[in-house]
Amino acid sequence: MTTYSDRDAIGLLVSRFFRSLDQRHERPLDAEWVRAFATDDDVRSETPVGSTEGAGPLLRHTTEALDRFARTQHLTSDLLIDVEPGAATATASWNALMTHVHLDSTLGDRGPDADPLFTVGALYRAELLRTPAGWRFRRVGIDVLWTRGLPPVLPVASGQAKSAAA
């Protein structure tokens, strides 16, 4: 039987979370996915393309953001965790390099010289809660530090389009 320290368990949660995003074509995101990574109704996320509160909105927002791309690859490093032994809460931060491969439709709209990649360097911040099922994200925020390439064009309610740095 393998036992994990709190830091190990939180590190595994971060790694499994990002791997699940990149493997969503093999295992689609659903309510079970949210329960594996986030607290229930009080989970909050803040991303460059919007904020959410609650498990359902988090699932919809994440799915919509990822569906704008054919594939993604998320690399994380420098995970820093602050947790006291036996504590119910923890904080963590890490660097992320996120590479997004544009959909063929996006590339077709942009023309033959379009860059197929949109890359983002970011700092993630998270608050975590110890639950009966293990550590889960309660708050996640992304601070974009730099981008390369063009983000997808997003529709907005007024009929205008805006670019998103996801």
PDB file of N, CA and C in Angstrom, residues 27-68:
ATOM      1  N   ARG A  27     -10.878  10.526 -22.371  1.00  0.00           N
ATOM      2  CA  ARG A  27     -11.793  10.481 -21.227  1.00  0.00           C
ATOM      3  C   ARG A  27     -12.428  11.860 -21.091  1.00  0.00           C
ATOM      4  N   PRO A  28     -13.630  12.056 -21.668  1.00  0.00           N
ATOM      5  CA  PRO A  28     -14.268  13.380 -21.642  1.00  0.00           C
ATOM      6  C   PRO A  28     -14.496  13.897 -20.216  1.00  0.00           C
ATOM      7  N   LEU A  29     -14.501  15.196 -20.112  1.00  0.00           N
ATOM      8  CA  LEU A  29     -14.768  15.837 -18.825  1.00  0.00           C
ATOM      9  C   LEU A  29     -16.255  15.734 -18.516  1.00  0.00           C
ATOM     10  N   ASP A  30     -16.569  15.368 -17.273  1.00  0.00           N
ATOM     11  CA  ASP A  30     -17.962  15.220 -16.845  1.00  0.00           C
ATOM     12  C   ASP A  30     -18.051  15.502 -15.343  1.00  0.00           C
ATOM     13  N   ALA A  31     -19.211  15.246 -14.759  1.00  0.00           N
ATOM     14  CA  ALA A  31     -19.412  15.517 -13.333  1.00  0.00           C
ATOM     15  C   ALA A  31     -18.438  14.715 -12.470  1.00  0.00           C
ATOM     16  N   GLU A  32     -18.121  13.506 -12.879  1.00  0.00           N
ATOM     17  CA  GLU A  32     -17.153  12.688 -12.133  1.00  0.00           C
ATOM     18  C   GLU A  32     -15.771  13.342 -12.167  1.00  0.00           C
ATOM     19  N   TRP A  33     -15.425  13.924 -13.307  1.00  0.00           N
ATOM     20  CA  TRP A  33     -14.155  14.635 -13.437  1.00  0.00           C
ATOM     21  C   TRP A  33     -14.090  15.786 -12.436  1.00  0.00           C
ATOM     22  N   VAL A  34     -15.168  16.566 -12.347  1.00  0.00           N
ATOM     23  CA  VAL A  34     -15.183  17.694 -11.405  1.00  0.00           C
ATOM     24  C   VAL A  34     -14.988  17.190  -9.978  1.00  0.00           C
ATOM     25  N   ARG A  35     -15.700  16.133  -9.597  1.00  0.00           N
ATOM     26  CA  ARG A  35     -15.590  15.594  -8.228  1.00  0.00           C
ATOM     27  C   ARG A  35     -14.179  15.087  -7.928  1.00  0.00           C
ATOM     28  N   ALA A  36     -13.462  14.651  -8.946  1.00  0.00           N
ATOM     29  CA  ALA A  36     -12.103  14.151  -8.742  1.00  0.00           C
ATOM     30  C   ALA A  36     -11.105  15.266  -8.444  1.00  0.00           C
ATOM     31  N   PHE A  37     -11.449  16.511  -8.820  1.00  0.00           N
ATOM     32  CA  PHE A  37     -10.492  17.598  -8.692  1.00  0.00           C
ATOM     33  C   PHE A  37     -10.958  18.800  -7.881  1.00  0.00           C
ATOM     34  N   ALA A  38     -12.246  18.976  -7.709  1.00  0.00           N
ATOM     35  CA  ALA A  38     -12.741  20.221  -7.115  1.00  0.00           C
ATOM     36  C   ALA A  38     -13.737  19.950  -5.995  1.00  0.00           C
ATOM     37  N   THR A  39     -13.833  20.916  -5.099  1.00  0.00           N
ATOM     38  CA  THR A  39     -14.892  20.864  -4.097  1.00  0.00           C
ATOM     39  C   THR A  39     -16.218  21.074  -4.820  1.00  0.00           C
ATOM     40  N   ASP A  40     -17.292  20.823  -4.153  1.00  0.00           N
ATOM     41  CA  ASP A  40     -18.591  20.854  -4.817  1.00  0.00           C
ATOM     42  C   ASP A  40     -19.005  22.263  -5.217  1.00  0.00           C
ATOM     43  N   ASP A  41     -20.027  22.770  -4.596  1.00  0.00           N
ATOM     44  CA  ASP A  41     -20.643  24.026  -5.034  1.00  0.00           C
ATOM     45  C   ASP A  41     -19.824  25.276  -4.750  1.00  0.00           C
ATOM     46  N   ASP A  42     -18.816  25.185  -3.886  1.00  0.00           N
ATOM     47  CA  ASP A  42     -18.076  26.405  -3.555  1.00  0.00           C
ATOM     48  C   ASP A  42     -16.789  26.581  -4.356  1.00  0.00           C
ATOM     49  N   VAL A  43     -16.502  25.694  -5.314  1.00  0.00           N
ATOM     50  CA  VAL A  43     -15.282  25.843  -6.099  1.00  0.00           C
ATOM     51  C   VAL A  43     -15.372  27.108  -6.962  1.00  0.00           C
ATOM     52  N   ARG A  44     -14.254  27.838  -7.025  1.00  0.00           N
ATOM     53  CA  ARG A  44     -14.191  29.062  -7.832  1.00  0.00           C
ATOM     54  C   ARG A  44     -12.938  29.022  -8.698  1.00  0.00           C
ATOM     55  N   SER A  45     -13.075  29.523  -9.904  1.00  0.00           N
ATOM     56  CA  SER A  45     -11.907  29.650 -10.780  1.00  0.00           C
ATOM     57  C   SER A  45     -11.909  31.034 -11.407  1.00  0.00           C
ATOM     58  N   GLU A  46     -10.706  31.547 -11.622  1.00  0.00           N
ATOM     59  CA  GLU A  46     -10.513  32.839 -12.268  1.00  0.00           C
ATOM     60  C   GLU A  46      -9.510  32.640 -13.386  1.00  0.00           C
ATOM     61  N   THR A  47      -9.983  32.762 -14.627  1.00  0.00           N
ATOM     62  CA  THR A  47      -9.116  32.588 -15.787  1.00  0.00           C
ATOM     63  C   THR A  47      -9.183  33.840 -16.650  1.00  0.00           C
ATOM     64  N   PRO A  48      -8.289  33.965 -17.611  1.00  0.00           N
ATOM     65  CA  PRO A  48      -8.329  35.142 -18.475  1.00  0.00           C
ATOM     66  C   PRO A  48      -9.623  35.267 -19.275  1.00  0.00           C
ATOM     67  N   VAL A  49     -10.365  34.174 -19.462  1.00  0.00           N
ATOM     68  CA  VAL A  49     -11.598  34.250 -20.246  1.00  0.00           C
ATOM     69  C   VAL A  49     -12.847  34.214 -19.374  1.00  0.00           C
ATOM     70  N   GLY A  50     -12.682  34.354 -18.061  1.00  0.00           N
ATOM     71  CA  GLY A  50     -13.845  34.444 -17.196  1.00  0.00           C
ATOM     72  C   GLY A  50     -13.669  33.730 -15.871  1.00  0.00           C
ATOM     73  N   SER A  51     -14.610  33.986 -14.988  1.00  0.00           N
ATOM     74  CA  SER A  51     -14.611  33.389 -13.659  1.00  0.00           C
ATOM     75  C   SER A  51     -15.838  32.514 -13.497  1.00  0.00           C
ATOM     76  N   THR A  52     -15.717  31.501 -12.643  1.00  0.00           N
ATOM     77  CA  THR A  52     -16.840  30.617 -12.366  1.00  0.00           C
ATOM     78  C   THR A  52     -16.951  30.379 -10.876  1.00  0.00           C
ATOM     79  N   GLU A  53     -18.161  30.009 -10.470  1.00  0.00           N
ATOM     80  CA  GLU A  53     -18.391  29.588  -9.096  1.00  0.00           C
ATOM     81  C   GLU A  53     -19.346  28.404  -9.139  1.00  0.00           C
ATOM     82  N   GLY A  54     -18.914  27.284  -8.582  1.00  0.00           N
ATOM     83  CA  GLY A  54     -19.715  26.075  -8.563  1.00  0.00           C
ATOM     84  C   GLY A  54     -19.179  25.024  -9.515  1.00  0.00           C
ATOM     85  N   ALA A  55     -19.489  23.771  -9.211  1.00  0.00           N
ATOM     86  CA  ALA A  55     -18.980  22.648  -9.995  1.00  0.00           C
ATOM     87  C   ALA A  55     -19.518  22.648 -11.425  1.00  0.00           C
ATOM     88  N   GLY A  56     -20.813  22.881 -11.604  1.00  0.00           N
ATOM     89  CA  GLY A  56     -21.404  22.881 -12.945  1.00  0.00           C
ATOM     90  C   GLY A  56     -20.812  23.951 -13.838  1.00  0.00           C
ATOM     91  N   PRO A  57     -20.764  25.198 -13.379  1.00  0.00           N
ATOM     92  CA  PRO A  57     -20.144  26.243 -14.197  1.00  0.00           C
ATOM     93  C   PRO A  57     -18.660  25.974 -14.488  1.00  0.00           C
ATOM     94  N   LEU A  58     -17.935  25.397 -13.531  1.00  0.00           N
ATOM     95  CA  LEU A  58     -16.534  25.071 -13.777  1.00  0.00           C
ATOM     96  C   LEU A  58     -16.408  24.051 -14.902  1.00  0.00           C
ATOM     97  N   LEU A  59     -17.240  23.039 -14.884  1.00  0.00           N
ATOM     98  CA  LEU A  59     -17.214  22.016 -15.931  1.00  0.00           C
ATOM     99  C   LEU A  59     -17.530  22.631 -17.296  1.00  0.00           C
ATOM    100  N   ARG A  60     -18.591  23.436 -17.372  1.00  0.00           N
ATOM    101  CA  ARG A  60     -18.966  24.059 -18.645  1.00  0.00           C
ATOM    102  C   ARG A  60     -17.859  24.979 -19.157  1.00  0.00           C
ATOM    103  N   HIS A  61     -17.323  25.802 -18.279  1.00  0.00           N
ATOM    104  CA  HIS A  61     -16.289  26.764 -18.663  1.00  0.00           C
ATOM    105  C   HIS A  61     -15.039  26.032 -19.172  1.00  0.00           C
ATOM    106  N   THR A  62     -14.608  25.012 -18.451  1.00  0.00           N
ATOM    107  CA  THR A  62     -13.408  24.265 -18.838  1.00  0.00           C
ATOM    108  C   THR A  62     -13.620  23.573 -20.174  1.00  0.00           C
ATOM    109  N   THR A  63     -14.768  22.932 -20.338  1.00  0.00           N
ATOM    110  CA  THR A  63     -15.065  22.238 -21.589  1.00  0.00           C
ATOM    111  C   THR A  63     -15.107  23.214 -22.756  1.00  0.00           C
ATOM    112  N   GLU A  64     -15.784  24.346 -22.590  1.00  0.00           N
ATOM    113  CA  GLU A  64     -15.862  25.340 -23.664  1.00  0.00           C
ATOM    114  C   GLU A  64     -14.476  25.875 -24.026  1.00  0.00           C
ATOM    115  N   ALA A  65     -13.650  26.132 -23.023  1.00  0.00           N
ATOM    116  CA  ALA A  65     -12.302  26.651 -23.292  1.00  0.00           C
ATOM    117  C   ALA A  65     -11.465  25.637 -24.058  1.00  0.00           C
ATOM    118  N   LEU A  66     -11.499  24.381 -23.644  1.00  0.00           N
ATOM    119  CA  LEU A  66     -10.690  23.349 -24.301  1.00  0.00           C
ATOM    120  C   LEU A  66     -11.207  22.999 -25.690  1.00  0.00           C
ATOM    121  N   ASP A  67     -12.525  23.086 -25.885  1.00  0.00           N
ATOM    122  CA  ASP A  67     -13.103  22.754 -27.194  1.00  0.00           C
ATOM    123  C   ASP A  67     -12.719  23.749 -28.277  1.00  0.00           C
ATOM    124  N   ARG A  68     -12.095  24.855 -27.909  1.00  0.00           N
ATOM    125  CA  ARG A  68     -11.628  25.830 -28.898  1.00  0.00           C
ATOM    126  C   ARG A  68     -10.333  25.382 -29.568  1.00  0.00           C
TER     127      ARG A  68
END
